[in-house]
Amino acid sequence: MENIASPRVGIARERLVVVGLVAALVVVGLLSLTAGDYDMAPARVAELVGSYVFWWVQTVPARISALFGGGPAPVFTTSRDSVVLFVIRIPRIVLAALSGAALAASGAAYQGMFRNPMVSPDILGVSNGAALGAAVTILLGFSSTGVHVVSFLMGLLAVALVMTIARALGKGSSSVVVIILAGVVMSSLFSALVSLCKYVADPDDTLPAITYWLMGSFSRSGTYQNIGFLAAVVVIAGGLLMAIRWRINALSFGDDEAKAMGVGVKGTRLVLILASTLLTSATVSFCGVVGWIGLIVPHMARLVVGPNYRILLPVSMLGGAVFTMVVDDVARIIVPGEMPAGVLTALIGAPLFIYLLIRGRKEWL
């Protein structure tokens, strides 16, 4: 690995990259408001947003009064365009951005902790665990809320089982190799159980629902309630990773070097796994299995800003948000209806990852 003590980029370039990604995030977000089968011109989008902002400011006193029993709360007058914009597109765009940031942060953290650029957020079985939870609940006829909750909890349970097995096999040491092997085993087990659920599912009803969920999409869970939960997870878990990102630098040198720097290796590793698991499990529970983002985005960020997690982690999160919004836009316009996001990320991610490996082979291979 490249020596982190000798960064390839200066502070000015780092700031330029961050500013550029923030600008790209805003531009792509605005363009995303007009993407889709339902035609909506940018001028119409601006008109609707302006009308809503004016209404919101104008009705502040009435809404405050309604909180204290002073009458019914005012309701924004809706039209077909406003429903498409505020109920469908804006929640979906925000969900895609949060999901991309979460998966990229998780992937970057795992790659540093395991000292392996081939690591992705689902290496410990969280994605397959969450997928199993979703498949079982869909098979049993749970509501969408039940699917989200059980899927999220199963993702957490999967990693908890992996860590328990790793500690048992490693006699309490929970070494990196043992953790990865336990993750591979449990991931394969959960994948087999998902296949079993698909085998026994009704081919005319639940099987298509399970299959579509596993392909990944940002269309089915774009509600403000779901966004609020995912945003809270990203702020808490992502903020935790940001706070200890200097320790990821230390872990990327190896356990002995990290200990020499005063880093508690076991505690730091557990915190990283917990935060990354929360990010990945929450994302998968709402969006299904959307692969490759947590693998290729940190690679792209590393090629641009170098391996120092002080800047690599925030750039990965911003890049993940932009990349995922672009993927979602393409999924909405490339075919009638839409293409599943997980399929599109695989089609884009596989060749892009090969290119990144070729370009960065001197650093990583």
mmCIF file of C-alpha atoms in Angstrom:
data_model
loop_
_atom_site.group_PDB
_atom_site.id
_atom_site.type_symbol
_atom_site.label_atom_id
_atom_site.label_comp_id
_atom_site.label_asym_id
_atom_site.label_seq_id
_atom_site.Cartn_x
_atom_site.Cartn_y
_atom_site.Cartn_z
ATOM 1 C CA MET A 1 0.000 0.000 0.000
ATOM 2 C CA GLU A 2 1.141 3.512 -0.678
ATOM 3 C CA ASN A 3 2.632 5.301 2.310
ATOM 4 C CA ILE A 4 -0.071 7.468 3.860
ATOM 5 C CA ALA A 5 2.558 9.691 5.438
ATOM 6 C CA SER A 6 3.415 10.949 1.927
ATOM 7 C CA PRO A 7 0.064 12.053 0.420
ATOM 8 C CA ARG A 8 -0.079 12.413 -3.336
ATOM 9 C CA VAL A 9 -2.320 15.413 -3.318
ATOM 10 C CA GLY A 10 -2.122 18.749 -1.614
ATOM 11 C CA ILE A 11 -4.715 20.473 0.520
ATOM 12 C CA ALA A 12 -5.747 22.734 -2.358
ATOM 13 C CA ARG A 13 -6.443 19.798 -4.645
ATOM 14 C CA GLU A 14 -8.352 17.973 -1.926
ATOM 15 C CA ARG A 15 -10.576 20.987 -1.424
ATOM 16 C CA LEU A 16 -11.083 21.274 -5.161
ATOM 17 C CA VAL A 17 -12.175 17.638 -5.344
ATOM 18 C CA VAL A 18 -14.633 18.073 -2.471
ATOM 19 C CA VAL A 19 -16.084 21.269 -3.945
ATOM 20 C CA GLY A 20 -16.370 19.588 -7.341
ATOM 21 C CA LEU A 21 -18.220 16.608 -5.873
ATOM 22 C CA VAL A 22 -20.592 18.844 -3.915
ATOM 23 C CA ALA A 23 -21.311 20.800 -7.103
ATOM 24 C CA ALA A 24 -21.842 17.542 -9.008
ATOM 25 C CA LEU A 25 -24.193 16.349 -6.274
ATOM 26 C CA VAL A 26 -26.319 19.482 -6.630
ATOM 27 C CA VAL A 27 -26.308 19.447 -10.442
ATOM 28 C CA VAL A 28 -27.120 15.741 -10.727
ATOM 29 C CA GLY A 29 -29.826 16.122 -8.092
ATOM 30 C CA LEU A 30 -31.475 18.936 -10.022
ATOM 31 C CA LEU A 31 -31.238 17.045 -13.312
ATOM 32 C CA SER A 32 -32.690 13.961 -11.623
ATOM 33 C CA LEU A 33 -35.883 15.883 -10.904
ATOM 34 C CA THR A 34 -36.641 15.885 -14.637
ATOM 35 C CA ALA A 35 -35.604 12.279 -15.403
ATOM 36 C CA GLY A 36 -38.227 9.602 -15.900
ATOM 37 C CA ASP A 37 -41.123 8.464 -18.056
ATOM 38 C CA TYR A 38 -43.294 11.354 -16.884
ATOM 39 C CA ASP A 39 -42.108 14.409 -18.794
ATOM 40 C CA MET A 40 -41.501 17.449 -16.591
ATOM 41 C CA ALA A 41 -39.584 20.461 -17.878
ATOM 42 C CA PRO A 42 -37.004 22.182 -15.644
ATOM 43 C CA ALA A 43 -39.115 25.347 -15.677
ATOM 44 C CA ARG A 44 -42.082 23.396 -14.309
ATOM 45 C CA VAL A 45 -39.911 21.865 -11.592
ATOM 46 C CA ALA A 46 -38.677 25.328 -10.575
ATOM 47 C CA GLU A 47 -42.248 26.610 -10.552
ATOM 48 C CA LEU A 48 -43.465 23.797 -8.286
ATOM 49 C CA VAL A 49 -40.538 24.136 -5.886
ATOM 50 C CA GLY A 50 -41.020 27.900 -5.708
ATOM 51 C CA SER A 51 -44.746 27.499 -5.069
ATOM 52 C CA TYR A 52 -44.113 25.013 -2.278
ATOM 53 C CA VAL A 53 -41.477 27.192 -0.611
ATOM 54 C CA PHE A 54 -43.792 30.222 -0.789
ATOM 55 C CA TRP A 55 -46.679 28.184 0.653
ATOM 56 C CA TRP A 56 -44.480 26.765 3.412
ATOM 57 C CA VAL A 57 -43.265 30.202 4.529
ATOM 58 C CA GLN A 58 -46.730 31.716 4.265
ATOM 59 C CA THR A 59 -48.366 29.007 6.399
ATOM 60 C CA VAL A 60 -45.804 28.863 9.223
ATOM 61 C CA PRO A 61 -48.114 30.675 11.721
ATOM 62 C CA ALA A 62 -51.076 28.452 10.832
ATOM 63 C CA ARG A 63 -49.037 25.272 11.217
ATOM 64 C CA ILE A 64 -47.658 26.403 14.564
ATOM 65 C CA SER A 65 -51.195 27.185 15.703
ATOM 66 C CA ALA A 66 -52.349 23.733 14.587
ATOM 67 C CA LEU A 67 -49.704 22.120 16.790
ATOM 68 C CA PHE A 68 -51.399 23.649 19.833
ATOM 69 C CA GLY A 69 -54.951 22.777 18.797
ATOM 70 C CA GLY A 70 -55.693 26.030 17.039
ATOM 71 C CA GLY A 71 -57.361 24.392 14.054
ATOM 72 C CA PRO A 72 -56.489 22.039 11.216
ATOM 73 C CA ALA A 73 -53.047 22.214 9.653
ATOM 74 C CA PRO A 74 -52.945 23.774 6.179
ATOM 75 C CA VAL A 75 -52.520 21.363 3.285
ATOM 76 C CA PHE A 76 -50.540 22.084 0.147
ATOM 77 C CA THR A 77 -52.721 21.983 -2.955
ATOM 78 C CA THR A 78 -51.592 19.034 -5.055
ATOM 79 C CA SER A 79 -51.637 18.331 -8.766
ATOM 80 C CA ARG A 80 -50.327 15.450 -10.826
ATOM 81 C CA ASP A 81 -47.036 17.265 -11.359
ATOM 82 C CA SER A 82 -46.619 18.057 -7.663
ATOM 83 C CA VAL A 83 -47.339 14.450 -6.680
ATOM 84 C CA VAL A 84 -44.742 13.175 -9.149
ATOM 85 C CA LEU A 85 -42.183 15.689 -7.908
ATOM 86 C CA PHE A 86 -42.711 15.709 -4.133
ATOM 87 C CA VAL A 87 -44.053 12.199 -3.504
ATOM 88 C CA ILE A 88 -42.102 10.165 -6.048
ATOM 89 C CA ARG A 89 -38.989 11.849 -7.413
ATOM 90 C CA ILE A 90 -37.554 13.874 -4.537
ATOM 91 C CA PRO A 91 -37.780 11.002 -1.993
ATOM 92 C CA ARG A 92 -36.304 8.612 -4.533
ATOM 93 C CA ILE A 93 -33.397 10.915 -5.347
ATOM 94 C CA VAL A 94 -32.588 11.490 -1.679
ATOM 95 C CA LEU A 95 -32.852 7.754 -0.974
ATOM 96 C CA ALA A 96 -30.424 6.989 -3.807
ATOM 97 C CA ALA A 97 -27.936 9.604 -2.583
ATOM 98 C CA LEU A 98 -28.053 8.369 1.019
ATOM 99 C CA SER A 99 -27.728 4.744 -0.092
ATOM 100 C CA GLY A 100 -24.717 5.494 -2.270
ATOM 101 C CA ALA A 101 -22.995 7.431 0.500
ATOM 102 C CA ALA A 102 -23.677 4.643 3.002
ATOM 103 C CA LEU A 103 -22.418 1.822 0.781
ATOM 104 C CA ALA A 104 -19.315 3.760 -0.282
ATOM 105 C CA ALA A 105 -18.443 4.638 3.314
ATOM 106 C CA SER A 106 -18.904 1.029 4.391
ATOM 107 C CA GLY A 107 -16.782 -0.278 1.530
ATOM 108 C CA ALA A 108 -13.999 2.231 2.156
ATOM 109 C CA ALA A 109 -13.912 1.386 5.866
ATOM 110 C CA TYR A 110 -13.766 -2.352 5.211
ATOM 111 C CA GLN A 111 -11.033 -1.996 2.590
ATOM 112 C CA GLY A 112 -8.874 -0.090 5.045
ATOM 113 C CA MET A 113 -9.612 -2.332 8.010
ATOM 114 C CA PHE A 114 -9.001 -5.584 6.121
ATOM 115 C CA ARG A 115 -6.109 -4.069 4.116
ATOM 116 C CA ASN A 116 -7.617 -5.444 0.930
ATOM 117 C CA PRO A 117 -8.977 -3.401 -2.001
ATOM 118 C CA MET A 118 -11.109 -6.359 -3.120
ATOM 119 C CA VAL A 119 -13.319 -6.134 -0.030
ATOM 120 C CA SER A 120 -16.919 -4.981 -0.427
ATOM 121 C CA PRO A 121 -19.550 -4.066 2.208
ATOM 122 C CA ASP A 122 -21.205 -7.491 2.001
ATOM 123 C CA ILE A 123 -18.078 -9.506 2.805
ATOM 124 C CA LEU A 124 -19.397 -10.392 6.274
ATOM 125 C CA GLY A 125 -22.753 -11.591 4.980
ATOM 126 C CA VAL A 126 -24.816 -8.529 5.822
ATOM 127 C CA SER A 127 -26.346 -8.235 2.333
ATOM 128 C CA ASN A 128 -27.277 -11.898 2.080
ATOM 129 C CA GLY A 129 -28.567 -11.856 5.645
ATOM 130 C CA ALA A 130 -30.785 -8.876 4.887
ATOM 131 C CA ALA A 131 -31.847 -10.530 1.628
ATOM 132 C CA LEU A 132 -32.871 -13.655 3.530
ATOM 133 C CA GLY A 133 -34.947 -11.573 5.925
ATOM 134 C CA ALA A 134 -36.697 -9.895 3.013
ATOM 135 C CA ALA A 135 -37.275 -13.170 1.151
ATOM 136 C CA VAL A 136 -38.810 -14.859 4.198
ATOM 137 C CA THR A 137 -41.091 -11.933 5.025
ATOM 138 C CA ILE A 138 -42.241 -11.587 1.406
ATOM 139 C CA LEU A 139 -42.893 -15.333 1.371
ATOM 140 C CA LEU A 140 -44.993 -15.004 4.541
ATOM 141 C CA GLY A 141 -46.937 -12.030 3.213
ATOM 142 C CA PHE A 142 -45.582 -9.309 5.519
ATOM 143 C CA SER A 143 -46.299 -5.658 4.820
ATOM 144 C CA SER A 144 -43.599 -3.488 3.266
ATOM 145 C CA THR A 145 -42.770 -2.090 6.704
ATOM 146 C CA GLY A 146 -42.361 -5.602 8.060
ATOM 147 C CA VAL A 147 -40.062 -6.483 5.181
ATOM 148 C CA HIS A 148 -37.874 -3.443 5.887
ATOM 149 C CA VAL A 149 -37.671 -4.087 9.636
ATOM 150 C CA VAL A 150 -36.949 -7.818 9.441
ATOM 151 C CA SER A 151 -34.462 -7.323 6.613
ATOM 152 C CA PHE A 152 -32.582 -4.689 8.613
ATOM 153 C CA LEU A 153 -32.485 -6.856 11.741
ATOM 154 C CA MET A 154 -31.398 -9.935 9.786
ATOM 155 C CA GLY A 155 -28.498 -7.981 8.329
ATOM 156 C CA LEU A 156 -27.352 -7.100 11.836
ATOM 157 C CA LEU A 157 -27.918 -10.669 13.041
ATOM 158 C CA ALA A 158 -25.856 -12.058 10.166
ATOM 159 C CA VAL A 159 -22.789 -10.051 11.149
ATOM 160 C CA ALA A 160 -23.346 -10.848 14.832
ATOM 161 C CA LEU A 161 -23.262 -14.554 13.952
ATOM 162 C CA VAL A 162 -20.123 -14.048 11.877
ATOM 163 C CA MET A 163 -18.344 -12.312 14.746
ATOM 164 C CA THR A 164 -19.466 -14.996 17.207
ATOM 165 C CA ILE A 165 -18.172 -17.762 14.947
ATOM 166 C CA ALA A 166 -14.938 -15.857 14.331
ATOM 167 C CA ARG A 167 -14.293 -15.457 18.045
ATOM 168 C CA ALA A 168 -15.003 -19.140 18.636
ATOM 169 C CA LEU A 169 -12.729 -20.292 15.818
ATOM 170 C CA GLY A 170 -10.032 -17.775 16.673
ATOM 171 C CA LYS A 171 -10.216 -18.540 20.402
ATOM 172 C CA GLY A 172 -11.211 -14.975 21.176
ATOM 173 C CA SER A 173 -8.735 -13.284 18.857
ATOM 174 C CA SER A 174 -11.170 -12.469 16.008
ATOM 175 C CA SER A 175 -8.294 -12.142 13.535
ATOM 176 C CA VAL A 176 -8.963 -10.606 10.148
ATOM 177 C CA VAL A 177 -8.545 -13.898 8.263
ATOM 178 C CA VAL A 178 -10.914 -15.775 10.568
ATOM 179 C CA ILE A 179 -13.511 -12.992 10.343
ATOM 180 C CA ILE A 180 -13.388 -13.033 6.539
ATOM 181 C CA LEU A 181 -13.646 -16.839 6.384
ATOM 182 C CA ALA A 182 -16.603 -16.824 8.766
ATOM 183 C CA GLY A 183 -18.232 -14.134 6.649
ATOM 184 C CA VAL A 184 -17.772 -16.147 3.460
ATOM 185 C CA VAL A 185 -19.280 -19.257 5.067
ATOM 186 C CA MET A 186 -22.314 -17.459 6.498
ATOM 187 C CA SER A 187 -22.838 -15.498 3.301
ATOM 188 C CA SER A 188 -22.956 -18.752 1.329
ATOM 189 C CA LEU A 189 -25.411 -20.227 3.831
ATOM 190 C CA PHE A 190 -27.740 -17.229 3.638
ATOM 191 C CA SER A 191 -27.527 -17.265 -0.152
ATOM 192 C CA ALA A 192 -28.577 -20.923 -0.188
ATOM 193 C CA LEU A 193 -31.513 -20.157 2.113
ATOM 194 C CA VAL A 194 -32.597 -17.316 -0.179
ATOM 195 C CA SER A 195 -32.529 -19.772 -3.090
ATOM 196 C CA LEU A 196 -34.650 -22.157 -1.015
ATOM 197 C CA CYS A 197 -37.195 -19.394 -0.400
ATOM 198 C CA LYS A 198 -37.363 -18.740 -4.137
ATOM 199 C CA TYR A 199 -37.772 -22.459 -4.808
ATOM 200 C CA VAL A 200 -40.825 -22.819 -2.545
ATOM 201 C CA ALA A 201 -42.351 -19.444 -3.474
ATOM 202 C CA ASP A 202 -45.500 -19.172 -5.570
ATOM 203 C CA PRO A 203 -44.222 -18.633 -9.145
ATOM 204 C CA ASP A 204 -47.157 -16.369 -9.966
ATOM 205 C CA ASP A 205 -47.064 -14.176 -6.866
ATOM 206 C CA THR A 206 -44.264 -14.192 -4.309
ATOM 207 C CA LEU A 207 -41.439 -15.421 -6.560
ATOM 208 C CA PRO A 208 -41.548 -12.340 -8.829
ATOM 209 C CA ALA A 209 -41.712 -10.113 -5.738
ATOM 210 C CA ILE A 210 -38.666 -11.777 -4.174
ATOM 211 C CA THR A 211 -36.731 -11.700 -7.445
ATOM 212 C CA TYR A 212 -37.495 -8.038 -8.055
ATOM 213 C CA TRP A 213 -36.524 -7.121 -4.493
ATOM 214 C CA LEU A 214 -33.193 -8.935 -4.820
ATOM 215 C CA MET A 215 -32.380 -6.992 -8.000
ATOM 216 C CA GLY A 216 -32.394 -3.707 -6.094
ATOM 217 C CA SER A 217 -34.379 -0.561 -6.747
ATOM 218 C CA PHE A 218 -34.869 2.923 -5.296
ATOM 219 C CA SER A 219 -38.483 3.186 -6.420
ATOM 220 C CA ARG A 220 -40.345 1.074 -3.886
ATOM 221 C CA SER A 221 -39.088 2.601 -0.625
ATOM 222 C CA GLY A 222 -38.822 6.303 -1.407
ATOM 223 C CA THR A 223 -40.968 7.621 1.429
ATOM 224 C CA TYR A 224 -40.030 10.424 3.772
ATOM 225 C CA GLN A 225 -40.312 8.076 6.751
ATOM 226 C CA ASN A 226 -37.788 5.668 5.248
ATOM 227 C CA ILE A 227 -35.553 8.569 4.262
ATOM 228 C CA GLY A 228 -35.627 9.872 7.818
ATOM 229 C CA PHE A 229 -34.527 6.508 9.215
ATOM 230 C CA LEU A 230 -31.775 6.006 6.641
ATOM 231 C CA ALA A 231 -30.581 9.591 7.083
ATOM 232 C CA ALA A 232 -30.328 9.031 10.845
ATOM 233 C CA VAL A 233 -28.274 5.871 10.289
ATOM 234 C CA VAL A 234 -25.977 7.642 7.819
ATOM 235 C CA VAL A 235 -25.473 10.590 10.159
ATOM 236 C CA ILE A 236 -24.769 8.417 13.212
ATOM 237 C CA ALA A 237 -22.803 5.539 11.672
ATOM 238 C CA GLY A 238 -21.181 7.653 8.963
ATOM 239 C CA GLY A 239 -20.309 10.310 11.516
ATOM 240 C CA LEU A 240 -18.726 7.640 13.701
ATOM 241 C CA LEU A 241 -16.553 6.475 10.803
ATOM 242 C CA MET A 242 -15.577 10.065 10.069
ATOM 243 C CA ALA A 243 -14.616 10.601 13.700
ATOM 244 C CA ILE A 244 -12.241 7.621 13.780
ATOM 245 C CA ARG A 245 -10.993 7.683 10.203
ATOM 246 C CA TRP A 246 -7.434 8.369 11.385
ATOM 247 C CA ARG A 247 -7.586 4.981 13.109
ATOM 248 C CA ILE A 248 -8.454 3.355 9.786
ATOM 249 C CA ASN A 249 -5.178 4.807 8.507
ATOM 250 C CA ALA A 250 -3.407 3.088 11.376
ATOM 251 C CA LEU A 251 -5.177 -0.247 10.816
ATOM 252 C CA SER A 252 -4.282 -0.144 7.131
ATOM 253 C CA PHE A 253 -0.604 -0.471 8.134
ATOM 254 C CA GLY A 254 -1.288 -3.658 10.113
ATOM 255 C CA ASP A 255 -2.189 -4.589 13.673
ATOM 256 C CA ASP A 256 1.322 -4.267 15.104
ATOM 257 C CA GLU A 257 1.865 -0.826 13.615
ATOM 258 C CA ALA A 258 -1.571 0.298 14.773
ATOM 259 C CA LYS A 259 -0.828 -0.830 18.323
ATOM 260 C CA ALA A 260 2.474 1.040 18.204
ATOM 261 C CA MET A 261 0.501 4.180 17.312
ATOM 262 C CA GLY A 262 -1.671 3.720 20.386
ATOM 263 C CA VAL A 263 -4.747 2.391 18.575
ATOM 264 C CA GLY A 264 -6.864 -0.249 20.297
ATOM 265 C CA VAL A 265 -7.081 -2.719 17.434
ATOM 266 C CA LYS A 266 -9.908 -4.941 18.708
ATOM 267 C CA GLY A 267 -12.107 -2.077 19.842
ATOM 268 C CA THR A 268 -11.537 -0.051 16.688
ATOM 269 C CA ARG A 269 -12.242 -3.052 14.477
ATOM 270 C CA LEU A 270 -15.508 -3.780 16.289
ATOM 271 C CA VAL A 271 -16.612 -0.150 15.973
ATOM 272 C CA LEU A 272 -15.816 -0.149 12.255
ATOM 273 C CA ILE A 273 -17.710 -3.389 11.706
ATOM 274 C CA LEU A 274 -20.707 -2.134 13.696
ATOM 275 C CA ALA A 275 -20.895 1.189 11.854
ATOM 276 C CA SER A 276 -20.378 -0.403 8.439
ATOM 277 C CA THR A 277 -22.966 -3.081 9.181
ATOM 278 C CA LEU A 278 -25.547 -0.498 10.194
ATOM 279 C CA LEU A 279 -24.951 1.443 6.979
ATOM 280 C CA THR A 280 -25.135 -1.590 4.703
ATOM 281 C CA SER A 281 -28.032 -3.311 6.448
ATOM 282 C CA ALA A 282 -30.164 -0.164 6.470
ATOM 283 C CA THR A 283 -29.490 0.420 2.779
ATOM 284 C CA VAL A 284 -30.209 -3.159 1.719
ATOM 285 C CA SER A 285 -33.398 -3.286 3.805
ATOM 286 C CA PHE A 286 -34.852 -0.371 1.821
ATOM 287 C CA CYS A 287 -33.272 -0.737 -1.621
ATOM 288 C CA GLY A 288 -32.498 -4.419 -1.990
ATOM 289 C CA VAL A 289 -29.120 -5.723 -3.065
ATOM 290 C CA VAL A 290 -27.375 -2.963 -5.024
ATOM 291 C CA GLY A 291 -23.853 -4.206 -5.513
ATOM 292 C CA TRP A 292 -20.522 -2.791 -6.678
ATOM 293 C CA ILE A 293 -20.988 0.707 -5.257
ATOM 294 C CA GLY A 294 -19.086 -0.060 -2.075
ATOM 295 C CA LEU A 295 -16.341 -1.721 -4.101
ATOM 296 C CA ILE A 296 -15.637 0.597 -7.025
ATOM 297 C CA VAL A 297 -16.378 4.041 -5.566
ATOM 298 C CA PRO A 298 -13.632 3.831 -2.886
ATOM 299 C CA HIS A 299 -11.257 2.686 -5.648
ATOM 300 C CA MET A 300 -12.141 5.708 -7.758
ATOM 301 C CA ALA A 301 -11.728 8.003 -4.768
ATOM 302 C CA ARG A 302 -8.363 6.448 -3.911
ATOM 303 C CA LEU A 303 -7.051 7.059 -7.414
ATOM 304 C CA VAL A 304 -8.068 10.718 -7.166
ATOM 305 C CA VAL A 305 -7.074 11.694 -3.615
ATOM 306 C CA GLY A 306 -4.790 8.906 -2.443
ATOM 307 C CA PRO A 307 -5.093 6.421 0.441
ATOM 308 C CA ASN A 308 -5.316 8.857 3.373
ATOM 309 C CA TYR A 309 -8.694 8.248 5.031
ATOM 310 C CA ARG A 310 -8.777 11.800 6.321
ATOM 311 C CA ILE A 311 -9.910 12.795 2.830
ATOM 312 C CA LEU A 312 -10.632 9.386 1.258
ATOM 313 C CA LEU A 313 -13.683 8.650 3.417
ATOM 314 C CA PRO A 314 -15.591 11.916 2.808
ATOM 315 C CA VAL A 315 -14.716 11.825 -0.902
ATOM 316 C CA SER A 316 -15.974 8.232 -1.085
ATOM 317 C CA MET A 317 -19.277 9.219 0.521
ATOM 318 C CA LEU A 318 -19.791 12.162 -1.825
ATOM 319 C CA GLY A 319 -18.721 10.100 -4.821
ATOM 320 C CA GLY A 320 -21.041 7.270 -3.801
ATOM 321 C CA ALA A 321 -23.991 9.649 -3.593
ATOM 322 C CA VAL A 322 -23.281 11.135 -7.032
ATOM 323 C CA PHE A 323 -22.597 7.759 -8.651
ATOM 324 C CA THR A 324 -25.786 6.194 -7.294
ATOM 325 C CA MET A 325 -27.966 9.105 -8.391
ATOM 326 C CA VAL A 326 -26.514 8.855 -11.898
ATOM 327 C CA VAL A 327 -27.157 5.100 -11.941
ATOM 328 C CA ASP A 328 -30.749 5.657 -10.818
ATOM 329 C CA ASP A 329 -31.270 8.283 -13.526
ATOM 330 C CA VAL A 330 -29.952 5.921 -16.190
ATOM 331 C CA ALA A 331 -32.141 3.112 -14.835
ATOM 332 C CA ARG A 332 -35.193 5.339 -15.228
ATOM 333 C CA ILE A 333 -34.540 6.411 -18.811
ATOM 334 C CA ILE A 334 -32.631 3.555 -20.470
ATOM 335 C CA VAL A 335 -35.684 1.301 -20.947
ATOM 336 C CA PRO A 336 -39.460 1.782 -20.735
ATOM 337 C CA GLY A 337 -40.449 1.582 -17.093
ATOM 338 C CA GLU A 338 -37.059 1.157 -15.432
ATOM 339 C CA MET A 339 -34.145 -1.223 -15.110
ATOM 340 C CA PRO A 340 -33.373 -2.668 -11.643
ATOM 341 C CA ALA A 341 -30.587 -0.649 -10.051
ATOM 342 C CA GLY A 342 -28.653 -3.727 -8.962
ATOM 343 C CA VAL A 343 -28.507 -5.008 -12.536
ATOM 344 C CA LEU A 344 -27.283 -1.669 -13.844
ATOM 345 C CA THR A 345 -24.607 -1.251 -11.159
ATOM 346 C CA ALA A 346 -23.265 -4.691 -12.078
ATOM 347 C CA LEU A 347 -23.223 -3.851 -15.797
ATOM 348 C CA ILE A 348 -21.384 -0.597 -15.084
ATOM 349 C CA GLY A 349 -19.321 -1.753 -12.136
ATOM 350 C CA ALA A 350 -17.697 -4.892 -13.549
ATOM 351 C CA PRO A 351 -15.902 -3.304 -16.542
ATOM 352 C CA LEU A 352 -15.170 -0.140 -14.562
ATOM 353 C CA PHE A 353 -13.604 -2.172 -11.771
ATOM 354 C CA ILE A 354 -11.394 -4.017 -14.251
ATOM 355 C CA TYR A 355 -10.231 -0.659 -15.613
ATOM 356 C CA LEU A 356 -9.514 0.637 -12.105
ATOM 357 C CA LEU A 357 -7.518 -2.486 -11.267
ATOM 358 C CA ILE A 358 -5.420 -2.093 -14.410
ATOM 359 C CA ARG A 359 -4.825 1.594 -13.712
ATOM 360 C CA GLY A 360 -4.000 1.104 -10.045
ATOM 361 C CA ARG A 361 -2.145 -2.215 -10.217
ATOM 362 C CA LYS A 362 1.152 -0.633 -9.173
ATOM 363 C CA GLU A 363 -0.405 0.439 -5.880
ATOM 364 C CA TRP A 364 -2.520 -2.574 -4.973
ATOM 365 C CA LEU A 365 -1.425 -5.659 -6.892
#
